[in-house]
Backbone as JSON Lines, residues from 0, in Angstrom:
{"i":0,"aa":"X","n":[172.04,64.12,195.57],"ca":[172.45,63.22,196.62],"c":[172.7,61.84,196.02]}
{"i":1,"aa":"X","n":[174.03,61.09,196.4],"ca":[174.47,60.03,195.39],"c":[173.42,59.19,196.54]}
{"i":2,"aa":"X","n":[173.8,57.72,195.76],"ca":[172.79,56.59,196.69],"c":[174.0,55.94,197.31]}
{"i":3,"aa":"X","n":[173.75,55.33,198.73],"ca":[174.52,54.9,199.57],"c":[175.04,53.6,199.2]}
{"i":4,"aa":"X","n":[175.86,53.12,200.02],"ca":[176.26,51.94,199.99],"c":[174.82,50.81,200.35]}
{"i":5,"aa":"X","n":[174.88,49.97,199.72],"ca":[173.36,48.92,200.29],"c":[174.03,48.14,201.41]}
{"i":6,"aa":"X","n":[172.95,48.33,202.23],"ca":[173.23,47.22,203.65],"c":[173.1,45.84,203.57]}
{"i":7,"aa":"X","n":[174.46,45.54,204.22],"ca":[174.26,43.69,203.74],"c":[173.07,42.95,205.01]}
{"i":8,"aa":"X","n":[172.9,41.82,204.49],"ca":[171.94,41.05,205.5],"c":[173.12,40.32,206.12]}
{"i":9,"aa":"X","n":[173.23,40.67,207.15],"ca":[174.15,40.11,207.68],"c":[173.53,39.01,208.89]}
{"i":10,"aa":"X","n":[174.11,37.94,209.57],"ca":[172.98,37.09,210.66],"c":[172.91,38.47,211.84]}
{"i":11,"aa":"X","n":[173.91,38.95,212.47],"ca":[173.3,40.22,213.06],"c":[171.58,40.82,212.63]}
{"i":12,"aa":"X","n":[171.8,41.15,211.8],"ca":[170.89,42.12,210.82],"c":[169.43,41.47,211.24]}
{"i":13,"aa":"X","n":[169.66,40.02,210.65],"ca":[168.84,39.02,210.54],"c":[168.14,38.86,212.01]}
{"i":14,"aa":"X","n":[169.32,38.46,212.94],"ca":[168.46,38.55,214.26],"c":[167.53,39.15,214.91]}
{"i":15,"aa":"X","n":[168.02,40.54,214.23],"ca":[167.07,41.82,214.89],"c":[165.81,41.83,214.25]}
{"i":16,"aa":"X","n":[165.97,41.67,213.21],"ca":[164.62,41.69,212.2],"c":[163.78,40.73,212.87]}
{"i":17,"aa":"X","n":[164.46,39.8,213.23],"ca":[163.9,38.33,213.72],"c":[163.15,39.08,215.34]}
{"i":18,"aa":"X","n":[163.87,39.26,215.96],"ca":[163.72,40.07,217.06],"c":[162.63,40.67,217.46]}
{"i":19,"aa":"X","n":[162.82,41.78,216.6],"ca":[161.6,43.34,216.59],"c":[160.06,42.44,215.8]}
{"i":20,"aa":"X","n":[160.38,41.71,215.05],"ca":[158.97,41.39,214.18],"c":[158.29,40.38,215.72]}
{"i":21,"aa":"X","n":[159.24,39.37,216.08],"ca":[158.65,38.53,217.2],"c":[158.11,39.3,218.31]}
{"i":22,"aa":"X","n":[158.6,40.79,218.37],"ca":[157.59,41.57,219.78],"c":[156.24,42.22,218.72]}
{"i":23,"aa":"X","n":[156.18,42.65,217.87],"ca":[154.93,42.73,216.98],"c":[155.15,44.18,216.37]}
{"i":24,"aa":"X","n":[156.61,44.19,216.46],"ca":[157.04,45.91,215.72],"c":[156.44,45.61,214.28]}
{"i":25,"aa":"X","n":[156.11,46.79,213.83],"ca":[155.89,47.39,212.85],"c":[156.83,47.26,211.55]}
{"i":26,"aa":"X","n":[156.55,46.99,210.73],"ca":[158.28,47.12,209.75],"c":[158.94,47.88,209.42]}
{"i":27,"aa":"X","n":[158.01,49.14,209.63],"ca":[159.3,50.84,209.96],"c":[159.92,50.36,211.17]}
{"i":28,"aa":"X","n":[159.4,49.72,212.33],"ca":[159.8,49.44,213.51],"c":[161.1,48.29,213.5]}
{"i":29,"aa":"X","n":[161.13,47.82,212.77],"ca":[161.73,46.52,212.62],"c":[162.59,47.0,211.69]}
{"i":30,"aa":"X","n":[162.76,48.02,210.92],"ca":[164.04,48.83,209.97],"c":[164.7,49.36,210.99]}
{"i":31,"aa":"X","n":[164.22,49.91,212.07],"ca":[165.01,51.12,212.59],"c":[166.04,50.45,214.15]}
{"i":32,"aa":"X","n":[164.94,48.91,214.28],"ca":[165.42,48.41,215.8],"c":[166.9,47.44,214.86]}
{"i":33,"aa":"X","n":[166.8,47.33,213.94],"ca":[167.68,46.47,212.96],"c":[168.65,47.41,212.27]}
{"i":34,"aa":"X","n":[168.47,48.8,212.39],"ca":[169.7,49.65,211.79],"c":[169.87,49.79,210.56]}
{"i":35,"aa":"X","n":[169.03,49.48,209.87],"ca":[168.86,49.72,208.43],"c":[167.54,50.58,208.01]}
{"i":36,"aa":"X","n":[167.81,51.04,206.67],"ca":[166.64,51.61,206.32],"c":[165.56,50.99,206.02]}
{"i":37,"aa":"X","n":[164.33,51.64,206.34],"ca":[162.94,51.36,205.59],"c":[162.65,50.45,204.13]}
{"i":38,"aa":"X","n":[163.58,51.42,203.18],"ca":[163.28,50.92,202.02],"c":[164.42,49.68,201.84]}
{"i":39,"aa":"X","n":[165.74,49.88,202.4],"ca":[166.32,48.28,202.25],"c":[165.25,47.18,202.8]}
{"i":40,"aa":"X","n":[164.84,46.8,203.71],"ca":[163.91,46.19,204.72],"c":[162.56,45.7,203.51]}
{"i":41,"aa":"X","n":[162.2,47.03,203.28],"ca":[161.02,46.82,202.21],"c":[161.61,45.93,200.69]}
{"i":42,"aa":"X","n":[162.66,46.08,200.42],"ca":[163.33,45.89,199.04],"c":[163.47,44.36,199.37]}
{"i":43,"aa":"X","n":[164.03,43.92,200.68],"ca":[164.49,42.3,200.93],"c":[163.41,41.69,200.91]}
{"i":44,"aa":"X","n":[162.49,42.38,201.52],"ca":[160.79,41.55,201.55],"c":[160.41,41.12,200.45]}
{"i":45,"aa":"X","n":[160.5,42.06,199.32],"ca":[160.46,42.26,197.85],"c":[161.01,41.1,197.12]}
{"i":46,"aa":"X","n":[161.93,41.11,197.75],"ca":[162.93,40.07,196.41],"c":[162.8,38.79,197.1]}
{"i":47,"aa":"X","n":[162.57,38.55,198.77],"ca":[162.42,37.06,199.5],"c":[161.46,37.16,200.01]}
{"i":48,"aa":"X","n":[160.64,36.35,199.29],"ca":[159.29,35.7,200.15],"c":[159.59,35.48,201.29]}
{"i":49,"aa":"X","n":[160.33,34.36,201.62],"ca":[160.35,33.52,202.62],"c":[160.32,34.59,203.93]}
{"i":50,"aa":"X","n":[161.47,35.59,203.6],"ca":[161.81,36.33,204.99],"c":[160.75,37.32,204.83]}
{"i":51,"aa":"X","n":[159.27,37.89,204.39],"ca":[158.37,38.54,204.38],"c":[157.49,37.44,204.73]}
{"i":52,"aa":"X","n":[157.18,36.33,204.62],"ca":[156.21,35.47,205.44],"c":[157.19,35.71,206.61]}
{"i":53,"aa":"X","n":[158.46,35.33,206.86],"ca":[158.45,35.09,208.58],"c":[158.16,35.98,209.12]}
{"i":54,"aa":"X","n":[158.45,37.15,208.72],"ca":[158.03,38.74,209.63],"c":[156.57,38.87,209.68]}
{"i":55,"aa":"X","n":[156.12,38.26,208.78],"ca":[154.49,38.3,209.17],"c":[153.81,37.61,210.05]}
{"i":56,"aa":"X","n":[154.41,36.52,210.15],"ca":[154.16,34.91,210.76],"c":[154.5,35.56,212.88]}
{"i":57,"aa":"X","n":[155.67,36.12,212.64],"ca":[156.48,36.77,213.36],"c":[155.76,38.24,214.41]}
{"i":58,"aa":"X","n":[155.06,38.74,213.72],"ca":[154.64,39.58,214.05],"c":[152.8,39.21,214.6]}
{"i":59,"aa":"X","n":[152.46,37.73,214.16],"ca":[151.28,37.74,215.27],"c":[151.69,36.9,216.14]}
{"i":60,"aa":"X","n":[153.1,36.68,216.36],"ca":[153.06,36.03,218.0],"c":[152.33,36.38,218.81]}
{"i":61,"aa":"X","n":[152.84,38.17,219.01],"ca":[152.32,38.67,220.98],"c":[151.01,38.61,220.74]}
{"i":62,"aa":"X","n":[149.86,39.08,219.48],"ca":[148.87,38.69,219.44],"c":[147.96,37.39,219.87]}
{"i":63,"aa":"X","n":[148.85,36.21,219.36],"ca":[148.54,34.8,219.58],"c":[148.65,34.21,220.96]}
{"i":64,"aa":"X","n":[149.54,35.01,221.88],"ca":[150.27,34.74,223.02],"c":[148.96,35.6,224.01]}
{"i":65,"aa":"X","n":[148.67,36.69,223.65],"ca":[147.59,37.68,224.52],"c":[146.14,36.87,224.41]}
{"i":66,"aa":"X","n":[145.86,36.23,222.95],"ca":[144.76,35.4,223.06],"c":[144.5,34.25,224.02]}
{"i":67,"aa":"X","n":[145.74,33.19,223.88],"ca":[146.15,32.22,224.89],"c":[146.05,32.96,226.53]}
{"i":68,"aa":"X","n":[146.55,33.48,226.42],"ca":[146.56,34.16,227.43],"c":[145.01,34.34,228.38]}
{"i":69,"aa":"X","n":[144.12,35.05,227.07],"ca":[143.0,34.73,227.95],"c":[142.05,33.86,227.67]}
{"i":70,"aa":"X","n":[141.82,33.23,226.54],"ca":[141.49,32.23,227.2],"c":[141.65,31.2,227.74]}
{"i":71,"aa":"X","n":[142.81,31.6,228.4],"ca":[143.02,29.93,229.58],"c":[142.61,30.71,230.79]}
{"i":72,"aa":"X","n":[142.27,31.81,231.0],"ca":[141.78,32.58,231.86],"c":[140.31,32.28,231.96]}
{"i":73,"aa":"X","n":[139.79,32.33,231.04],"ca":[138.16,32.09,230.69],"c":[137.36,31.2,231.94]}
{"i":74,"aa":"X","n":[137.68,29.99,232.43],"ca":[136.82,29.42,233.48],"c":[137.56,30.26,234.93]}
{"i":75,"aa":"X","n":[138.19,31.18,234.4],"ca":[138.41,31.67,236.15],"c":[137.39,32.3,236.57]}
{"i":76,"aa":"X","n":[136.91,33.02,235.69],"ca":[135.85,34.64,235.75],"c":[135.23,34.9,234.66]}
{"i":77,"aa":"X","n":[134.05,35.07,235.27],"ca":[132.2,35.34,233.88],"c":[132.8,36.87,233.34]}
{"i":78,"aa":"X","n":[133.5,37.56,233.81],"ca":[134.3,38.68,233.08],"c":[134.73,38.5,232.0]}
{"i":79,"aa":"X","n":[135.95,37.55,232.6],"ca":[136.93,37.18,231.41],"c":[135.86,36.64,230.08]}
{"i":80,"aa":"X","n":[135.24,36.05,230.56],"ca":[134.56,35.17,229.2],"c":[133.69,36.18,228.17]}
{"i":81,"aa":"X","n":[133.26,37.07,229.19],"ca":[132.31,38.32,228.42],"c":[133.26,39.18,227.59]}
{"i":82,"aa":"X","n":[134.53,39.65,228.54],"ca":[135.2,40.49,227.76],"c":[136.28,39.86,226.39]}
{"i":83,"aa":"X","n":[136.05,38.8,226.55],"ca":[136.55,37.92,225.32],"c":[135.9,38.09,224.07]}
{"i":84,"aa":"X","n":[134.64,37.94,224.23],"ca":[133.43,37.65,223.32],"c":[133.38,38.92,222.93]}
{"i":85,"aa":"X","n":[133.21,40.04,223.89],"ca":[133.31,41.71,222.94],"c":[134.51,41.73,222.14]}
């Protein structure tokens, strides 16, 4: 099996990556919502820092956003505050 043509980074490309990492996809997840392969995806990370910190950076948004989330909830309900702390 010959090897394919390599996929360019195109700003398309870029967006999606940008995209899928900002909902907290996975980076198989973020190859496949972006239309490229796994190992291109893995190979760009490889060769650019920069765009492997943003996908990382990128990927604890919804995390950071679910935290905020509750605790600004916290003085509503002795729940909220307990189930925080577990």
């Amino acid at each position: 099996m010959g090897a394919g043509r390599p996929t360019e980074r195109t700003e398309e490309v870029s967006r999606k990556i940008e995209e899928a990492a900002a909902l907290g996809a996975s980076t198989d997840e973020i190859a496949y919502y972006s239309n490229i392969h796994r190992s291109t995806l893995y190979r760009w990370m490889e060769e650019d820092s920069e765009l492997k910190d943003r996908i990382r950076e990128l990927q604890e948004r919804p995390i950071l956003l679910a935290r905020q989330t509750v605790v600004k909830k916290i003085p509503e309900s002795y729940q909220n505050a307990m189930d925080y702390l577990k």
